[in-house]
Short mmCIF file of C-alpha atoms in Angstrom, two decimals:
data_model
loop_
_atom_site.label_atom_id
_atom_site.label_comp_id
_atom_site.label_asym_id
_atom_site.label_seq_id
_atom_site.Cartn_x
_atom_site.Cartn_y
_atom_site.Cartn_z
CA UNK A 1235 49.03 74.62 -76.54
CA UNK A 1236 48.28 78.34 -76.39
CA UNK A 1237 44.78 77.63 -75.04
CA UNK A 1238 46.24 75.38 -72.32
CA UNK A 1239 48.80 78.04 -71.46
CA UNK A 1240 46.07 80.68 -71.16
CA UNK A 1241 44.05 78.42 -68.86
CA UNK A 1242 47.06 77.75 -66.65
CA UNK A 1243 47.84 81.45 -66.53
CA UNK A 1244 44.24 82.30 -65.60
CA UNK A 1245 44.19 79.57 -62.94
CA UNK A 1246 47.46 80.84 -61.49
CA UNK A 1247 46.15 84.41 -61.43
CA UNK A 1248 42.91 83.39 -59.68
CA UNK A 1249 44.79 81.29 -57.12
CA UNK A 1250 46.91 84.31 -56.23
CA UNK A 1251 43.84 86.37 -55.25
CA UNK A 1252 42.51 86.50 -51.69
CA UNK A 1253 38.85 86.53 -52.81
CA UNK A 1254 36.97 83.20 -52.86
CA UNK A 1255 36.23 82.48 -56.54
CA UNK A 1256 34.28 79.78 -58.42
CA UNK A 1257 33.26 79.39 -62.06
CA UNK A 1258 29.81 77.88 -62.76
CA UNK A 1259 28.49 76.44 -66.01
CA UNK A 1260 25.06 77.33 -67.37
CA UNK A 1261 23.43 74.66 -65.16
CA UNK A 1262 25.02 75.90 -61.96
CA UNK A 1263 27.71 73.22 -61.67
CA UNK A 1264 31.03 74.32 -60.19
CA UNK A 1265 33.71 73.96 -62.88
CA UNK A 1266 36.57 75.52 -60.96
CA UNK A 1267 37.26 76.92 -57.50
CA UNK A 1268 40.40 78.82 -56.54
CA UNK A 1269 42.68 78.09 -53.61
CA UNK A 1270 41.09 80.73 -51.35
CA UNK A 1271 37.61 79.18 -51.89
CA UNK A 1272 38.85 75.68 -51.05
CA UNK A 1273 40.81 76.80 -47.97
CA UNK A 1274 37.82 78.74 -46.63
CA UNK A 1275 35.56 75.70 -47.10
CA UNK A 1276 38.05 73.42 -45.35
CA UNK A 1277 38.56 75.84 -42.44
CA UNK A 1278 34.80 76.07 -41.93
CA UNK A 1279 34.15 72.32 -41.90
CA UNK A 1280 32.70 71.94 -45.40
CA UNK A 1281 33.42 68.77 -47.38
CA UNK A 1282 34.53 69.01 -51.06
CA UNK A 1283 31.26 67.42 -52.21
CA UNK A 1284 29.36 70.31 -50.59
CA UNK A 1285 31.08 73.13 -52.44
CA UNK A 1286 33.83 71.71 -54.68
CA UNK A 1287 34.07 70.97 -58.39
CA UNK A 1288 31.02 69.11 -59.71
CA UNK A 1289 28.71 70.45 -57.01
CA UNK A 1290 25.53 72.18 -58.20
CA UNK A 1291 25.87 75.55 -56.49
CA UNK A 1292 22.32 76.63 -57.38
CA UNK A 1293 20.91 73.43 -55.86
CA UNK A 1294 22.93 74.06 -52.72
CA UNK A 1295 21.36 77.53 -52.42
CA UNK A 1296 17.89 76.08 -53.03
CA UNK A 1297 18.29 73.65 -50.15
CA UNK A 1298 19.22 76.31 -47.59
CA UNK A 1299 16.73 76.50 -44.72
CA UNK A 1300 16.21 78.62 -41.64
CA UNK A 1301 17.43 82.19 -41.19
CA UNK A 1302 19.76 81.99 -44.19
CA UNK A 1303 17.02 81.03 -46.67
CA UNK A 1304 16.06 84.60 -47.67
CA UNK A 1305 19.68 85.47 -48.38
CA UNK A 1306 20.20 82.23 -50.33
CA UNK A 1307 17.10 82.84 -52.50
CA UNK A 1308 18.28 86.37 -53.28
CA UNK A 1309 21.74 85.08 -54.24
CA UNK A 1310 20.31 82.30 -56.44
CA UNK A 1311 17.97 84.72 -58.23
CA UNK A 1312 20.82 87.14 -58.92
CA UNK A 1313 23.10 84.39 -60.26
CA UNK A 1314 20.37 83.11 -62.58
CA UNK A 1315 19.76 86.60 -63.98
CA UNK A 1316 23.45 86.93 -64.87
CA UNK A 1317 23.39 83.43 -66.43
CA UNK A 1318 20.41 84.39 -68.59
CA UNK A 1319 22.03 87.65 -69.67
CA UNK A 1320 19.43 89.76 -67.88
CA UNK A 1321 22.16 91.44 -65.79
CA UNK A 1322 25.85 92.08 -66.38
CA UNK A 1323 26.63 92.25 -62.69
CA UNK A 1324 25.00 91.09 -59.47
CA UNK A 1325 26.34 92.00 -56.03
CA UNK A 1326 25.23 91.04 -52.54
CA UNK A 1327 26.77 92.03 -49.23
CA UNK A 1328 26.03 89.62 -46.42
CA UNK A 1329 27.19 88.65 -42.91
CA UNK A 1330 28.92 85.32 -42.39
CA UNK A 1331 29.86 85.36 -38.72
CA UNK A 1332 31.99 82.67 -37.12
CA UNK A 1333 31.52 81.65 -33.46
CA UNK A 1334 34.57 83.65 -32.41
CA UNK A 1335 34.42 86.65 -34.74
CA UNK A 1336 32.24 88.76 -37.02
CA UNK A 1337 32.72 88.55 -40.79
CA UNK A 1338 31.10 90.13 -43.82
CA UNK A 1339 31.52 89.25 -47.47
CA UNK A 1340 30.53 90.77 -50.81
CA UNK A 1341 29.40 88.43 -53.57
CA UNK A 1342 30.02 89.61 -57.14
CA UNK A 1343 28.60 87.62 -60.05
CA UNK A 1344 29.72 88.39 -63.61
CA UNK A 1345 29.35 86.59 -66.96
CA UNK A 1346 32.26 84.59 -68.31
CA UNK A 1347 32.52 83.22 -71.85
CA UNK A 1348 33.28 79.49 -71.59
CA UNK A 1349 34.38 77.21 -74.37
CA UNK A 1350 30.92 75.81 -75.08
CA UNK A 1351 28.42 77.79 -73.06
CA UNK A 1352 27.78 80.92 -71.05
CA UNK A 1353 29.39 80.62 -67.63
CA UNK A 1354 29.52 82.90 -64.62
CA UNK A 1355 32.24 83.80 -62.16
CA UNK A 1356 31.33 84.22 -58.49
CA UNK A 1357 33.76 86.05 -56.24
CA UNK A 1358 33.27 86.39 -52.48
CA UNK A 1359 35.41 89.25 -51.16
CA UNK A 1360 36.04 89.69 -47.43
CA UNK A 1361 34.81 93.20 -46.54
CA UNK A 1362 34.93 92.76 -42.77
CA UNK A 1363 37.42 95.59 -42.22
CA UNK A 1364 35.27 98.09 -44.13
CA UNK A 1365 32.06 96.95 -42.40
CA UNK A 1366 33.61 97.28 -38.95
CA UNK A 1367 34.88 100.76 -39.82
CA UNK A 1368 31.48 101.77 -41.21
CA UNK A 1369 29.82 100.38 -38.09
CA UNK A 1370 32.17 102.35 -35.86
CA UNK A 1371 31.61 105.55 -37.86
CA UNK A 1372 27.83 105.06 -37.75
CA UNK A 1373 27.88 104.43 -34.01
CA UNK A 1374 29.98 107.56 -33.50
CA UNK A 1375 27.68 109.63 -35.72
CA UNK A 1376 24.52 108.24 -34.09
CA UNK A 1377 25.95 108.92 -30.64
CA UNK A 1378 26.86 112.50 -31.55
CA UNK A 1379 23.54 113.15 -33.31
CA UNK A 1380 21.68 111.72 -30.33
CA UNK A 1381 23.47 114.14 -28.00
CA UNK A 1382 22.80 117.12 -30.25
CA UNK A 1383 19.16 116.26 -30.91
CA UNK A 1384 18.37 115.78 -27.23
CA UNK A 1385 19.75 119.13 -26.16
CA UNK A 1386 17.26 121.87 -25.38
CA UNK A 1387 19.65 124.41 -26.89
CA UNK A 1388 19.34 125.48 -30.51
CA UNK A 1389 22.56 124.59 -32.35
CA UNK A 1390 23.37 125.58 -35.92
CA UNK A 1391 26.41 125.35 -38.14
CA UNK A 1392 26.90 128.08 -40.74
CA UNK A 1393 29.41 129.00 -43.45
CA UNK A 1394 31.52 132.14 -43.50
CA UNK A 1395 28.74 133.99 -45.36
CA UNK A 1396 26.35 133.25 -42.43
CA UNK A 1397 24.22 130.73 -44.34
CA UNK A 1398 22.89 127.82 -42.31
CA UNK A 1399 24.27 124.39 -43.26
CA UNK A 1400 23.02 122.25 -40.37
CA UNK A 1401 20.63 122.54 -37.44
CA UNK A 1402 19.83 120.21 -34.58
CA UNK A 1403 16.36 118.89 -33.83
CA UNK A 1404 15.71 121.57 -31.20
CA UNK A 1405 16.37 124.39 -33.68
CA UNK A 1406 14.18 122.81 -36.35
CA UNK A 1407 11.30 122.39 -33.91
CA UNK A 1408 11.65 125.88 -32.43
CA UNK A 1409 11.57 127.63 -35.81
CA UNK A 1410 9.08 125.09 -37.23
CA UNK A 1411 11.37 124.49 -40.22
CA UNK A 1412 13.07 121.31 -41.40
CA UNK A 1413 16.74 121.32 -42.29
CA UNK A 1414 16.09 121.63 -46.04
CA UNK A 1415 14.04 124.78 -45.44
CA UNK A 1416 16.74 126.27 -43.23
CA UNK A 1417 19.77 125.24 -45.28
CA UNK A 1418 21.53 127.99 -47.26
CA UNK A 1419 19.33 130.67 -45.67
CA UNK A 1420 21.00 133.55 -43.83
CA UNK A 1421 21.04 132.88 -40.10
CA UNK A 1422 19.17 136.09 -39.20
CA UNK A 1423 16.22 135.13 -41.44
CA UNK A 1424 15.09 132.53 -38.91
CA UNK A 1425 14.49 135.35 -36.41
CA UNK A 1426 12.41 137.30 -38.95
CA UNK A 1427 15.16 139.87 -39.64
CA UNK A 1428 16.39 141.26 -42.97
CA UNK A 1429 19.95 141.93 -41.79
CA UNK A 1430 22.35 140.71 -39.08
CA UNK A 1431 21.56 141.58 -35.49
CA UNK A 1432 23.31 144.56 -33.91
CA UNK A 1433 26.48 143.46 -32.13
CA UNK A 1434 26.04 139.97 -33.57
CA UNK A 1435 28.58 137.63 -31.90
CA UNK A 1436 29.00 135.65 -35.14
CA UNK A 1437 30.16 138.74 -37.04
CA UNK A 1438 32.51 139.63 -34.20
CA UNK A 1439 33.88 136.09 -34.16
CA UNK A 1440 34.53 136.30 -37.90
CA UNK A 1441 36.89 139.19 -37.18
CA UNK A 1442 38.52 137.93 -34.00
CA UNK A 1443 38.37 134.19 -34.81
CA UNK A 1444 37.66 133.79 -31.12
CA UNK A 1445 34.69 132.44 -29.22
CA UNK A 1446 32.20 135.28 -28.66
CA UNK A 1447 28.92 135.55 -26.81
CA UNK A 1448 26.19 138.13 -26.34
CA UNK A 1449 22.86 138.37 -24.53
CA UNK A 1450 20.36 139.49 -27.16
CA UNK A 1451 16.70 140.36 -27.29
CA UNK A 1452 14.90 139.10 -30.38
CA UNK A 1453 11.96 140.74 -32.23
CA UNK A 1454 9.44 138.51 -30.44
CA UNK A 1455 10.72 139.74 -27.06
CA UNK A 1456 12.58 136.56 -26.16
CA UNK A 1457 16.03 136.88 -24.59
CA UNK A 1458 18.81 134.56 -25.64
CA UNK A 1459 22.41 133.96 -24.77
CA UNK A 1460 24.00 133.73 -28.24
CA UNK A 1461 27.36 131.98 -28.51
CA UNK A 1462 29.55 131.93 -31.61
CA UNK A 1463 32.20 129.19 -31.78
CA UNK A 1464 34.60 129.54 -34.73
CA UNK A 1465 35.50 126.37 -36.64
CA UNK A 1466 39.23 126.72 -37.35
CA UNK A 1467 41.27 124.03 -39.11
CA UNK A 1468 44.76 122.87 -38.16
CA UNK A 1469 46.34 125.54 -40.38
CA UNK A 1470 44.51 128.32 -38.56
CA UNK A 1471 42.00 128.95 -41.35
CA UNK A 1472 38.44 129.88 -40.42
CA UNK A 1473 35.91 127.52 -42.05
CA UNK A 1474 32.59 128.37 -40.37
CA UNK A 1475 30.78 128.84 -37.07
CA UNK A 1476 28.78 126.88 -34.54
CA UNK A 1477 25.96 129.03 -33.17
CA UNK A 1478 24.42 128.02 -29.85
CA UNK A 1479 21.29 129.80 -28.61
CA UNK A 1480 19.77 129.13 -25.22
CA UNK A 1481 17.61 130.63 -22.54
CA UNK A 1482 19.87 132.62 -20.20
CA UNK A 1483 18.58 130.73 -17.19
CA UNK A 1484 20.10 127.52 -18.52
CA UNK A 1485 23.58 128.96 -19.05
CA UNK A 1486 25.57 126.69 -16.74
CA UNK A 1487 23.88 123.53 -17.95
CA UNK A 1488 24.44 124.53 -21.56
CA UNK A 1489 28.17 125.18 -21.10
CA UNK A 1490 28.73 121.64 -19.85
CA UNK A 1491 26.81 120.12 -22.75
CA UNK A 1492 28.47 122.33 -25.37
CA UNK A 1493 31.90 121.16 -24.24
CA UNK A 1494 30.82 117.54 -24.58
CA UNK A 1495 29.40 118.16 -28.05
CA UNK A 1496 32.53 119.98 -29.25
CA UNK A 1497 34.71 117.11 -28.06
CA UNK A 1498 32.54 114.52 -29.81
CA UNK A 1499 32.51 116.51 -33.06
CA UNK A 1500 36.30 116.75 -32.99
CA UNK A 1501 36.56 113.01 -32.33
CA UNK A 1502 34.38 112.36 -35.37
CA UNK A 1503 36.66 114.42 -37.61
CA UNK A 1504 39.72 112.67 -36.19
CA UNK A 1505 38.24 109.22 -36.82
CA UNK A 1506 37.34 110.16 -40.39
CA UNK A 1507 40.90 111.39 -41.00
CA UNK A 1508 42.35 108.17 -39.60
CA UNK A 1509 39.99 106.16 -41.82
CA UNK A 1510 41.36 107.93 -44.91
CA UNK A 1511 44.95 107.35 -43.81
CA UNK A 1512 44.30 103.66 -43.14
CA UNK A 1513 43.38 103.15 -46.78
CA UNK A 1514 46.72 104.57 -47.97
CA UNK A 1515 49.39 101.88 -48.49
CA UNK A 1516 51.41 101.42 -45.29
CA UNK A 1517 54.25 99.51 -46.98
CA UNK A 1518 55.70 100.06 -50.46
CA UNK A 1519 55.98 97.01 -52.76
CA UNK A 1520 59.49 95.52 -52.94
CA UNK A 1521 60.57 95.18 -56.59
CA UNK A 1522 63.85 94.29 -58.27
CA UNK A 1523 65.45 97.31 -60.00
CA UNK A 1524 62.45 99.55 -59.15
CA UNK A 1525 62.38 102.06 -56.29
CA UNK A 1526 59.24 103.90 -55.18
CA UNK A 1527 58.62 107.09 -53.26
CA UNK A 1528 55.44 108.92 -52.26
CA UNK A 1529 54.32 112.03 -50.41
CA UNK A 1530 50.88 113.07 -49.18
CA UNK A 1531 49.93 116.18 -47.18
CA UNK A 1532 46.24 117.18 -46.91
CA UNK A 1533 45.39 120.88 -46.91
CA UNK A 1534 42.45 120.32 -44.55
CA UNK A 1535 41.72 117.89 -41.75
CA UNK A 1536 40.23 115.55 -44.34
CA UNK A 1537 42.01 115.31 -47.68
CA UNK A 1538 40.69 114.65 -51.18
CA UNK A 1539 43.83 113.10 -52.68
CA UNK A 1540 44.78 109.44 -52.69
CA UNK A 1541 47.38 107.06 -54.11
CA UNK A 1542 47.94 103.32 -54.13
CA UNK A 1543 50.05 100.46 -55.48
CA UNK A 1544 48.80 96.93 -56.28
CA UNK A 1545 51.42 94.25 -56.88
CA UNK A 1546 50.04 91.47 -59.12
CA UNK A 1547 52.57 88.83 -60.17
CA UNK A 1548 54.83 90.57 -62.70
CA UNK A 1549 52.76 93.77 -62.87
CA UNK A 1550 52.63 96.83 -60.62
CA UNK A 1551 49.39 98.80 -60.81
CA UNK A 1552 49.75 102.38 -59.55
CA UNK A 1553 47.37 105.31 -59.38
CA UNK A 1554 47.00 108.79 -57.97
CA UNK A 1555 43.66 110.58 -57.55
CA UNK A 1556 42.09 113.92 -56.65
CA UNK A 1557 38.40 113.84 -55.74
CA UNK A 1558 35.80 116.51 -55.06
CA UNK A 1559 35.39 117.52 -51.44
CA UNK A 1560 37.73 117.76 -48.45
CA UNK A 1561 35.28 116.24 -46.00
CA UNK A 1562 33.69 112.86 -45.35
CA UNK A 1563 32.45 112.75 -48.95
CA UNK A 1564 36.02 112.96 -50.26
CA UNK A 1565 37.15 110.12 -48.00
CA UNK A 1566 34.22 107.95 -49.08
CA UNK A 1567 34.92 108.63 -52.78
CA UNK A 1568 38.51 107.47 -52.35
CA UNK A 1569 37.34 104.34 -50.52
CA UNK A 1570 34.90 103.72 -53.40
CA UNK A 1571 37.76 104.19 -55.90
CA UNK A 1572 40.06 101.71 -54.16
CA UNK A 1573 37.36 99.06 -53.79
CA UNK A 1574 36.16 99.48 -57.37
CA UNK A 1575 39.65 98.99 -58.82
CA UNK A 1576 40.11 95.90 -56.65
CA UNK A 1577 36.70 94.63 -57.76
CA UNK A 1578 37.63 95.12 -61.43
CA UNK A 1579 40.73 92.98 -61.05
CA UNK A 1580 38.59 90.24 -59.51
CA UNK A 1581 35.36 90.42 -61.51
CA UNK A 1582 36.85 90.81 -64.97
CA UNK A 1583 39.22 87.85 -64.45
CA UNK A 1584 41.75 89.65 -66.61
CA UNK A 1585 45.17 88.01 -67.06
CA UNK A 1586 47.76 90.43 -65.74
CA UNK A 1587 49.39 90.65 -69.17
CA UNK A 1588 46.41 92.51 -70.65
CA UNK A 1589 45.26 94.83 -67.86
CA UNK A 1590 44.09 98.00 -69.64
CA UNK A 1591 44.20 101.28 -67.66
CA UNK A 1592 41.63 102.81 -70.02
CA UNK A 1593 39.17 99.98 -69.45
CA UNK A 1594 39.69 100.22 -65.70
CA UNK A 1595 38.65 103.90 -65.85
CA UNK A 1596 35.59 103.03 -67.97
CA UNK A 1597 34.60 100.39 -65.39
CA UNK A 1598 34.99 102.92 -62.56
CA UNK A 1599 32.75 105.34 -64.49
CA UNK A 1600 30.05 102.66 -64.83
CA UNK A 1601 30.17 101.84 -61.12
CA UNK A 1602 30.16 105.56 -60.26
CA UNK A 1603 26.82 106.00 -62.04
CA UNK A 1604 25.33 102.91 -60.36
CA UNK A 1605 26.27 104.24 -56.90
CA UNK A 1606 24.05 107.33 -57.49
CA UNK A 1607 26.56 109.86 -56.18
CA UNK A 1608 25.43 113.54 -56.22
CA UNK A 1609 25.86 115.34 -59.56
CA UNK A 1610 28.70 117.55 -58.30
CA UNK A 1611 30.89 114.62 -57.21
CA UNK A 1612 33.83 113.71 -59.45
CA UNK A 1613 37.12 111.80 -59.44
CA UNK A 1614 40.32 112.83 -61.25
CA UNK A 1615 42.65 109.88 -61.75
CA UNK A 1616 45.84 108.68 -63.43
CA UNK A 1617 46.23 104.90 -63.38
CA UNK A 1618 49.09 102.94 -64.88
CA UNK A 1619 50.50 99.43 -65.20
CA UNK A 1620 54.24 98.72 -64.97
CA UNK A 1621 55.56 95.44 -66.39
CA UNK A 1622 58.21 94.61 -63.81
CA UNK A 1623 60.15 92.42 -66.25
CA UNK A 1624 60.17 94.56 -69.41
CA UNK A 1625 59.86 97.95 -67.62
CA UNK A 1626 57.09 98.97 -70.02
CA UNK A 1627 54.47 101.35 -68.61
CA UNK A 1628 50.94 101.97 -69.86
CA UNK A 1629 48.77 104.64 -68.28
CA UNK A 1630 45.52 106.53 -68.86
CA UNK A 1631 44.32 109.86 -67.50
CA UNK A 1632 40.85 110.87 -66.31
CA UNK A 1633 40.99 114.56 -65.51
CA UNK A 1634 44.40 115.02 -63.85
CA UNK A 1635 45.42 118.44 -65.17
CA UNK A 1636 49.20 118.02 -65.37
CA UNK A 1637 51.04 115.36 -67.37
CA UNK A 1638 53.36 112.90 -65.62
CA UNK A 1639 57.03 113.81 -66.06
CA UNK A 1640 59.59 111.30 -67.38
CA UNK A 1641 63.14 112.34 -66.42
CA UNK A 1642 65.64 110.61 -68.71
CA UNK A 1643 68.75 112.72 -68.41
CA UNK A 1644 70.24 115.87 -66.99
CA UNK A 1645 68.45 117.98 -69.62
CA UNK A 1646 65.63 115.74 -70.79
CA UNK A 1647 62.14 115.82 -69.25
CA UNK A 1648 59.32 114.31 -71.30
CA UNK A 1649 55.63 115.14 -70.92
CA UNK A 1650 52.75 113.18 -72.45
CA UNK A 1651 49.63 114.12 -74.37
CA UNK A 1652 47.07 112.00 -72.62
CA UNK A 1653 43.90 113.64 -71.38
CA UNK A 1654 40.39 112.56 -70.50
CA UNK A 1655 37.33 113.80 -68.63
CA UNK A 1656 37.09 113.26 -64.86
CA UNK A 1657 35.00 110.34 -63.68
CA UNK A 1658 31.52 111.80 -63.19
CA UNK A 1659 27.95 111.69 -64.46
CA UNK A 1660 28.89 114.10 -67.25
CA UNK A 1661 31.66 111.88 -68.63
CA UNK A 1662 29.43 108.79 -68.47
CA UNK A 1663 26.69 110.57 -70.44
CA UNK A 1664 29.23 111.62 -73.07
CA UNK A 1665 30.48 108.00 -73.26
CA UNK A 1666 34.08 109.19 -73.01
CA UNK A 1667 36.90 106.87 -74.04
CA UNK A 1668 40.32 107.06 -72.44
CA UNK A 1669 43.50 107.07 -74.50
CA UNK A 1670 46.44 105.02 -73.24
CA UNK A 1671 50.11 105.97 -73.43
CA UNK A 1672 52.82 103.30 -73.52
CA UNK A 1673 56.58 103.69 -73.17
CA UNK A 1674 59.58 101.75 -71.89
CA UNK A 1675 61.71 102.98 -69.00
CA UNK A 1676 65.49 102.88 -69.33
CA UNK A 1677 67.94 102.49 -66.46
CA UNK A 1678 68.13 105.67 -64.43
CA UNK A 1679 64.73 106.97 -65.59
CA UNK A 1680 62.34 108.59 -63.10
CA UNK A 1681 58.56 108.83 -63.62
CA UNK A 1682 56.91 111.55 -61.50
CA UNK A 1683 53.10 111.77 -61.01
CA UNK A 1684 51.36 114.50 -59.01
CA UNK A 1685 48.10 116.31 -58.34
CA UNK A 1686 47.60 120.05 -58.86
CA UNK A 1687 48.18 121.14 -55.24
CA UNK A 1688 51.96 121.27 -55.73
CA UNK A 1689 52.05 123.17 -59.04
CA UNK A 1690 49.26 125.65 -58.28
CA UNK A 1691 50.45 126.72 -54.80
CA UNK A 1692 50.66 130.51 -54.60
CA UNK A 1693 53.07 132.53 -52.43
CA UNK A 1694 51.37 135.89 -52.95
CA UNK A 1695 53.24 136.86 -56.11
CA UNK A 1696 53.55 133.73 -58.26
CA UNK A 1697 52.64 130.05 -58.41
CA UNK A 1698 55.10 127.25 -57.82
CA UNK A 1699 54.81 126.06 -61.43
CA UNK A 1700 55.97 123.07 -63.43
CA UNK A 1701 59.31 124.51 -64.55
CA UNK A 1702 60.52 124.87 -60.97
CA UNK A 1703 59.62 121.23 -60.39
CA UNK A 1704 61.38 120.06 -63.57
CA UNK A 1705 64.58 121.81 -62.51
CA UNK A 1706 64.68 119.99 -59.18
CA UNK A 1707 63.91 116.62 -60.79
CA UNK A 1708 66.76 117.05 -63.28
CA UNK A 1709 69.23 118.22 -60.64
CA UNK A 1710 68.39 115.44 -58.19
CA UNK A 1711 67.92 112.54 -60.62
CA UNK A 1712 70.98 110.67 -59.30
CA UNK A 1713 69.40 110.36 -55.83
CA UNK A 1714 66.92 107.83 -54.47
CA UNK A 1715 63.17 108.65 -54.58
CA UNK A 1716 62.80 109.63 -50.91
CA UNK A 1717 65.82 111.93 -51.13
CA UNK A 1718 64.33 113.59 -54.21
CA UNK A 1719 61.01 114.01 -52.39
CA UNK A 1720 62.74 115.63 -49.40
CA UNK A 1721 64.40 118.11 -51.76
CA UNK A 1722 61.06 118.97 -53.40
CA UNK A 1723 59.40 119.44 -50.01
CA UNK A 1724 62.19 121.72 -48.80
CA UNK A 1725 62.04 123.81 -51.96
CA UNK A 1726 58.24 123.95 -51.77
CA UNK A 1727 58.26 125.12 -48.13
CA UNK A 1728 60.87 127.82 -48.88
CA UNK A 1729 58.75 129.00 -51.82
CA UNK A 1730 55.45 129.38 -49.94
CA UNK A 1731 57.06 130.79 -46.77
CA UNK A 1732 54.23 131.49 -44.33
CA UNK A 1733 51.43 131.04 -46.87
CA UNK A 1734 49.22 128.09 -45.89
CA UNK A 1735 48.97 125.14 -48.26
CA UNK A 1736 45.93 125.82 -50.45
CA UNK A 1737 45.25 122.28 -51.73
CA UNK A 1738 46.30 118.72 -50.99
CA UNK A 1739 49.90 118.04 -52.07
CA UNK A 1740 50.36 114.49 -53.34
CA UNK A 1741 52.91 112.88 -55.61
CA UNK A 1742 54.70 109.61 -56.35
CA UNK A 1743 58.00 108.76 -58.00
CA UNK A 1744 58.83 105.49 -59.80
CA UNK A 1745 62.55 105.01 -60.44
CA UNK A 1746 64.31 102.41 -62.60
CA UNK A 1747 67.48 101.91 -60.58
CA UNK A 1748 70.74 103.20 -62.06
CA UNK A 1749 72.52 99.86 -61.63
#
């Protein structure tokens, strides 16, 4: 009976997922297909005997002809390698366009221990939204790069210390250096100088934070109109400079093009920021006896923090993260994190009753290594699972510095001893394991999770600190989550006064209702 119950529970869990899922036996026969698979087949004019139970999926791929044959052969080869134990995971992203719309899917093939033989699970996840967003970002980037690279002007971007970080094609060709040779070199080195130019407009702009320009004669006798454009974020902080150098005779033409370039660069940053925000949950899950509240405020135009909720049957999965980088790399890491967690829930076919936060983190670490991110990239993460019926919570920590706070009474705030290395190449090489903490919430309890931007904010004389936060949480515990969050925000703003926010401020509150 227990085995039957487990099968029914697994079937119910798979039917609740939006991904198209089938289970194959060792010969390639379809043993089971979930509701999403069957509905997709029906909506696309496929008969049950073409892709339903009893169909040999490998034979179907073998018989594919025409333009789809190469893709089918690649899929079949990958599935067979997983069946033979040569690979633990095979993935394939592919287009599957309908007459009236474009679609993309991601196939994931993983082993599955059957009753009598080695089986595999195939999940086809709809990734159309991500592909369209990537396509739009690429088109925007290509358009901007095309403008910059076809200008006759030399355009460079440099940090506050005057080291070059980027140069357009014209600058690389003029100085006969590629971008790697120019990067991290002082800007004046490209002109053959050992120190900044006299009356350098960049140095003046660093002081005034205004656009500056100067006609300058270089050591080779050439005369240039040098323009320094400060890169200032929304909080008024100077982040770097755009340097534009052009022949003085082309001044008017250059001014028109520079304005166009600046507008396109700003549009690119705005689109990247919107992309990050789109991946944040727009609606909170509705749960009996549980109230949720969140707050997110990036310190820069592009933030590195993220949070999410996933409602699976009687479980609520929640997590909060802080990744390296406050630029496009940070946004892409958070997109990777969200997709990897979703993929784990699909590929591992784990019944919701045994979802392990620690194993989820280990899976993310494995995928992180396979993605070949740069060595200095990392992800700090707390992920937990709330049993909606029993109110038990299990969570694991990968590098979040401060413990979650459990507020149980007017004078009782509990912290937890649960640490782990951030998700990175270093932690994967050390084969880190992640300890889990489990506890049961009582009526009226509040669980507060947060990244370090709140606690480590400085006002010039002291940091905000955890004790200040604990006091507010105890005093406001009778209120609803959003009211508590408003109180924290007000107190935080009064504390920092006119000091700009130094890091992303992100937190979430899970409350077991008082009655």
